[in-house]
mmCIF file of C-alpha atoms in Angstrom:
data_model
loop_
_atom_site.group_PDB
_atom_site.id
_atom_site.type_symbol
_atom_site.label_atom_id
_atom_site.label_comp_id
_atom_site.label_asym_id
_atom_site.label_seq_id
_atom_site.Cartn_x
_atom_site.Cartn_y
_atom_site.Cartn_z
ATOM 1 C CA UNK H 402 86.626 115.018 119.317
ATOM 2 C CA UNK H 403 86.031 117.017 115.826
ATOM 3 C CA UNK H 404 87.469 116.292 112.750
ATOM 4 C CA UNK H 405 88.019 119.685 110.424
ATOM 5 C CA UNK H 406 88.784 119.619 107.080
ATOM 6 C CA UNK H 407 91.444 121.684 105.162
ATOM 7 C CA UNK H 408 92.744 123.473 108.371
ATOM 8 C CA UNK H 409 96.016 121.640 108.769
ATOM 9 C CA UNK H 410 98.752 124.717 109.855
ATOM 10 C CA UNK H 411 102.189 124.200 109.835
ATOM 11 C CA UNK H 412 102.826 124.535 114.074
ATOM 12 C CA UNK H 413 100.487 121.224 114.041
ATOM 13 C CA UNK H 414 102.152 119.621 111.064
ATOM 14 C CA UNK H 415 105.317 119.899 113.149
ATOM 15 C CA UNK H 416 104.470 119.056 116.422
ATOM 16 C CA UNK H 417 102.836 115.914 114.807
ATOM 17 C CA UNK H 418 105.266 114.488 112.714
ATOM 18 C CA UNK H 419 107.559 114.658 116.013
ATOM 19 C CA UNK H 420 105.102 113.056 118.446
ATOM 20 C CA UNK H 421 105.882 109.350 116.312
ATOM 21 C CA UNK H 422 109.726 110.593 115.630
ATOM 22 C CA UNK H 423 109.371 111.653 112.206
ATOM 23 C CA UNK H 424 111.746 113.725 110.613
ATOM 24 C CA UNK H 425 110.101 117.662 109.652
ATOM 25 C CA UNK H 426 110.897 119.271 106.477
ATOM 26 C CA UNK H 427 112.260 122.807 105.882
ATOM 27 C CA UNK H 428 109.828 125.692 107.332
ATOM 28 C CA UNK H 429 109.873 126.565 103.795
ATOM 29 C CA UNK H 430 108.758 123.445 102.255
ATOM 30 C CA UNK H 431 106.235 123.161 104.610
ATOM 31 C CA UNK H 432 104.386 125.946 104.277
ATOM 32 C CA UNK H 433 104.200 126.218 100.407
ATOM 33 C CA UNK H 434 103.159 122.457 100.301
ATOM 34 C CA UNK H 435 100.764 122.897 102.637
ATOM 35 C CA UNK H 436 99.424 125.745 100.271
ATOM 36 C CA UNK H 437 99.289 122.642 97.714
ATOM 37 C CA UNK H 438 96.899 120.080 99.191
ATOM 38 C CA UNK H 439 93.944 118.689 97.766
ATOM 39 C CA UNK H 440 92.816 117.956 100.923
ATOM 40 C CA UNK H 441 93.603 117.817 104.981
ATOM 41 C CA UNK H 442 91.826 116.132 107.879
ATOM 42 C CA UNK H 443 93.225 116.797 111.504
ATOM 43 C CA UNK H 444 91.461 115.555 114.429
ATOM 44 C CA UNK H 445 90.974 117.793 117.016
ATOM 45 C CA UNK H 446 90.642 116.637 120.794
ATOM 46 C CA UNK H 447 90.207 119.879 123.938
ATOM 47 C CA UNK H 448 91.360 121.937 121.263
ATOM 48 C CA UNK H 449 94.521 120.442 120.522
ATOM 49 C CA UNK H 450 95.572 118.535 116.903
ATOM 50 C CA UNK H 451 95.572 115.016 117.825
ATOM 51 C CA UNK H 452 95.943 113.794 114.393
ATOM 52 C CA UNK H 453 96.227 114.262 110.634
ATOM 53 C CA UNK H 454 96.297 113.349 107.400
ATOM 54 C CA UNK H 455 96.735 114.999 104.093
ATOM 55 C CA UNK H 456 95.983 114.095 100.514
ATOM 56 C CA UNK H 457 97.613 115.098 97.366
ATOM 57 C CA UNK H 458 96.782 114.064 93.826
ATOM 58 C CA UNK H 459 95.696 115.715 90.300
ATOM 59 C CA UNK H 460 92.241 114.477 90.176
ATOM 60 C CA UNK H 461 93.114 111.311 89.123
ATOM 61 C CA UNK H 462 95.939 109.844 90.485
ATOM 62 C CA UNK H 463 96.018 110.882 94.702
ATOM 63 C CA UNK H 464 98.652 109.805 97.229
ATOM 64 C CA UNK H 465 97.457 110.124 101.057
ATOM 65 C CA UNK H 466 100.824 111.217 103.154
ATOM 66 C CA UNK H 467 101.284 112.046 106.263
ATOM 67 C CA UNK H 468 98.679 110.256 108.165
ATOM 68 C CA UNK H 469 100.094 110.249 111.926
ATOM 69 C CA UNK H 470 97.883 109.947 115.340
ATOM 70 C CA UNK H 471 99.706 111.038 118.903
ATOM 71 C CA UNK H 472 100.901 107.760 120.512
ATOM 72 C CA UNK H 473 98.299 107.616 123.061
ATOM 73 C CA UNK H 474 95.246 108.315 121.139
ATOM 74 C CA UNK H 475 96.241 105.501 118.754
ATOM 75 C CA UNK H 476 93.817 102.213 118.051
ATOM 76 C CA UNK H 477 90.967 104.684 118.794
ATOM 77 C CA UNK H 478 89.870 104.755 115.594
ATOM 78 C CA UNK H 479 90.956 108.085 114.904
ATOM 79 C CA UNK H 480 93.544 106.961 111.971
ATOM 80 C CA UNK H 481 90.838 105.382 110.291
ATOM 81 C CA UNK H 482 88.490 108.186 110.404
ATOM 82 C CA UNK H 483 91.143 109.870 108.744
ATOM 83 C CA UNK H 484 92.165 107.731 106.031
ATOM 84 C CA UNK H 485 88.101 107.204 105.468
ATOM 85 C CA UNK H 486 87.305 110.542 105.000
ATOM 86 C CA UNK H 487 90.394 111.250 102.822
ATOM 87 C CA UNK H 488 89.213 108.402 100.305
ATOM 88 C CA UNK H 489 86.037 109.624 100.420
ATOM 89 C CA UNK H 490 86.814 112.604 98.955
ATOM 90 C CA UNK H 491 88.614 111.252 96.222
ATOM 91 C CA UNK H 492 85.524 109.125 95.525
ATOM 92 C CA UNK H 493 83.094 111.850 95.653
ATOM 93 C CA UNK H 494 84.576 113.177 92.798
ATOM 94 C CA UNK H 495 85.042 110.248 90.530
ATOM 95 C CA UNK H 496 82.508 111.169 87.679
ATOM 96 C CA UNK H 497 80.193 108.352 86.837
ATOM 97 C CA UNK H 498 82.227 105.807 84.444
ATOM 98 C CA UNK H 499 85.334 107.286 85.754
ATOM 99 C CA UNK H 500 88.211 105.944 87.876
ATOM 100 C CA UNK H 501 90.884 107.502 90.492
ATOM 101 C CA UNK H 502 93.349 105.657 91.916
ATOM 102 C CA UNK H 503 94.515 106.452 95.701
ATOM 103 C CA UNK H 504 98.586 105.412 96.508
ATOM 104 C CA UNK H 505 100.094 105.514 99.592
ATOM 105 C CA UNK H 506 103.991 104.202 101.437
ATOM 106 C CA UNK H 507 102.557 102.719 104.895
ATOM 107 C CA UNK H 508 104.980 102.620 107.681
ATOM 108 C CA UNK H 509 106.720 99.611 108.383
ATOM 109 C CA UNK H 510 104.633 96.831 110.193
ATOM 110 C CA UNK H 511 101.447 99.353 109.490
ATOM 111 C CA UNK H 512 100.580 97.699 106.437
ATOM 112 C CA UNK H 513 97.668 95.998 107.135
ATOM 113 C CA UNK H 514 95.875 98.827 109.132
ATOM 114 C CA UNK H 515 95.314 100.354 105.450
ATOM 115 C CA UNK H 516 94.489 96.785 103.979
ATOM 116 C CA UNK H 517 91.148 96.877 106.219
ATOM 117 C CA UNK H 518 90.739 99.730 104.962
ATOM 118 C CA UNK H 519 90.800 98.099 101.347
ATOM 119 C CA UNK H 520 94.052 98.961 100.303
ATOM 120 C CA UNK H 521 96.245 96.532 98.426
ATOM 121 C CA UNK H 522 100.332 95.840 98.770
ATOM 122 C CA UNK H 523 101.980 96.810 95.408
ATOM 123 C CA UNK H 524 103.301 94.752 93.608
ATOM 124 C CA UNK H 525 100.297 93.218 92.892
ATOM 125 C CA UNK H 526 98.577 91.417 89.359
ATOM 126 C CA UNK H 527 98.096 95.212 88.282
ATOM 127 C CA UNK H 528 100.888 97.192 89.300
ATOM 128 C CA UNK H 529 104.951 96.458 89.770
ATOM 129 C CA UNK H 530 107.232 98.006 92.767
ATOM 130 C CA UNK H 531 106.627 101.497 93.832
ATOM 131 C CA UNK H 532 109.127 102.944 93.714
ATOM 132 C CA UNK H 533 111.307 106.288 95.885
ATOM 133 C CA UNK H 534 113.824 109.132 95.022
ATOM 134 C CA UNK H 535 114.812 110.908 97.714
ATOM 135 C CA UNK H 536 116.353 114.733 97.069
ATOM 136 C CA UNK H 537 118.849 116.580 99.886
ATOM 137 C CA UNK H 538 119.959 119.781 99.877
#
């Protein structure tokens, strides 16, 4: 298995999202947000995605989406290669004395696979409810 970096198309966006039952976006959308990342892992197994993730942010404030693994190459590791390698580009670019912060919605139930991964539940002492507007056309 390989992991490449920033070569997420929109045929494996698709095909991904689908494999766990999530909903795809417009053709549109996708492509010109896929234009838009900061950043995009997918995980590459006999030549075939696997897996992804993708992260989007300003330099400051980043949000990883779309993290989704193919049912049976799940608990392999694989989404937390991802998610690692994701946050570790964020904080290979925090300048000394700086500070990003990373956000993310987990699935229902997936919780704590990010919280190994050092994540924290919002609300917490720091932050209130995220919170979610969704727009349909």
């Amino acid at each position: 298995m390989e992991y490449q970096e920033n070569m997420l198309c929109y045929k494996d966006y698709c095909r991904l999202r689908k494999s766990v039952g999530w909903l795809s976006y417009s053709e549109e959308q996708v492509r010109e947000f896929l234009k838009r990342n900061l950043y995009t892992v997918v995980a590459i197994d006999e030549n075939c995605a696997i897996a992804m993730g993708r992260l989007i942010g300003d330099g400051m404030y980043h949000m990883i989406v779309d993290v989704v693994v193919q049912p049976e190459y799940q608990k392999r590791g694989v989404g937390t290669h991802i998610v690692n390698m994701l946050a570790g580009y964020v904080e290979d670019r925090v300048p000394v004395g700086g500070r990003a912060s990373i956000f993310l919605a987990a699935e229902n139930g997936k919780e704590g696979f990010y919280e190994k991964m050092g994540f924290k539940r919002i609300p917490h002492e720091y932050c209130g409810s995220g919170m979610r507007k969704g727009i349909q056309k």
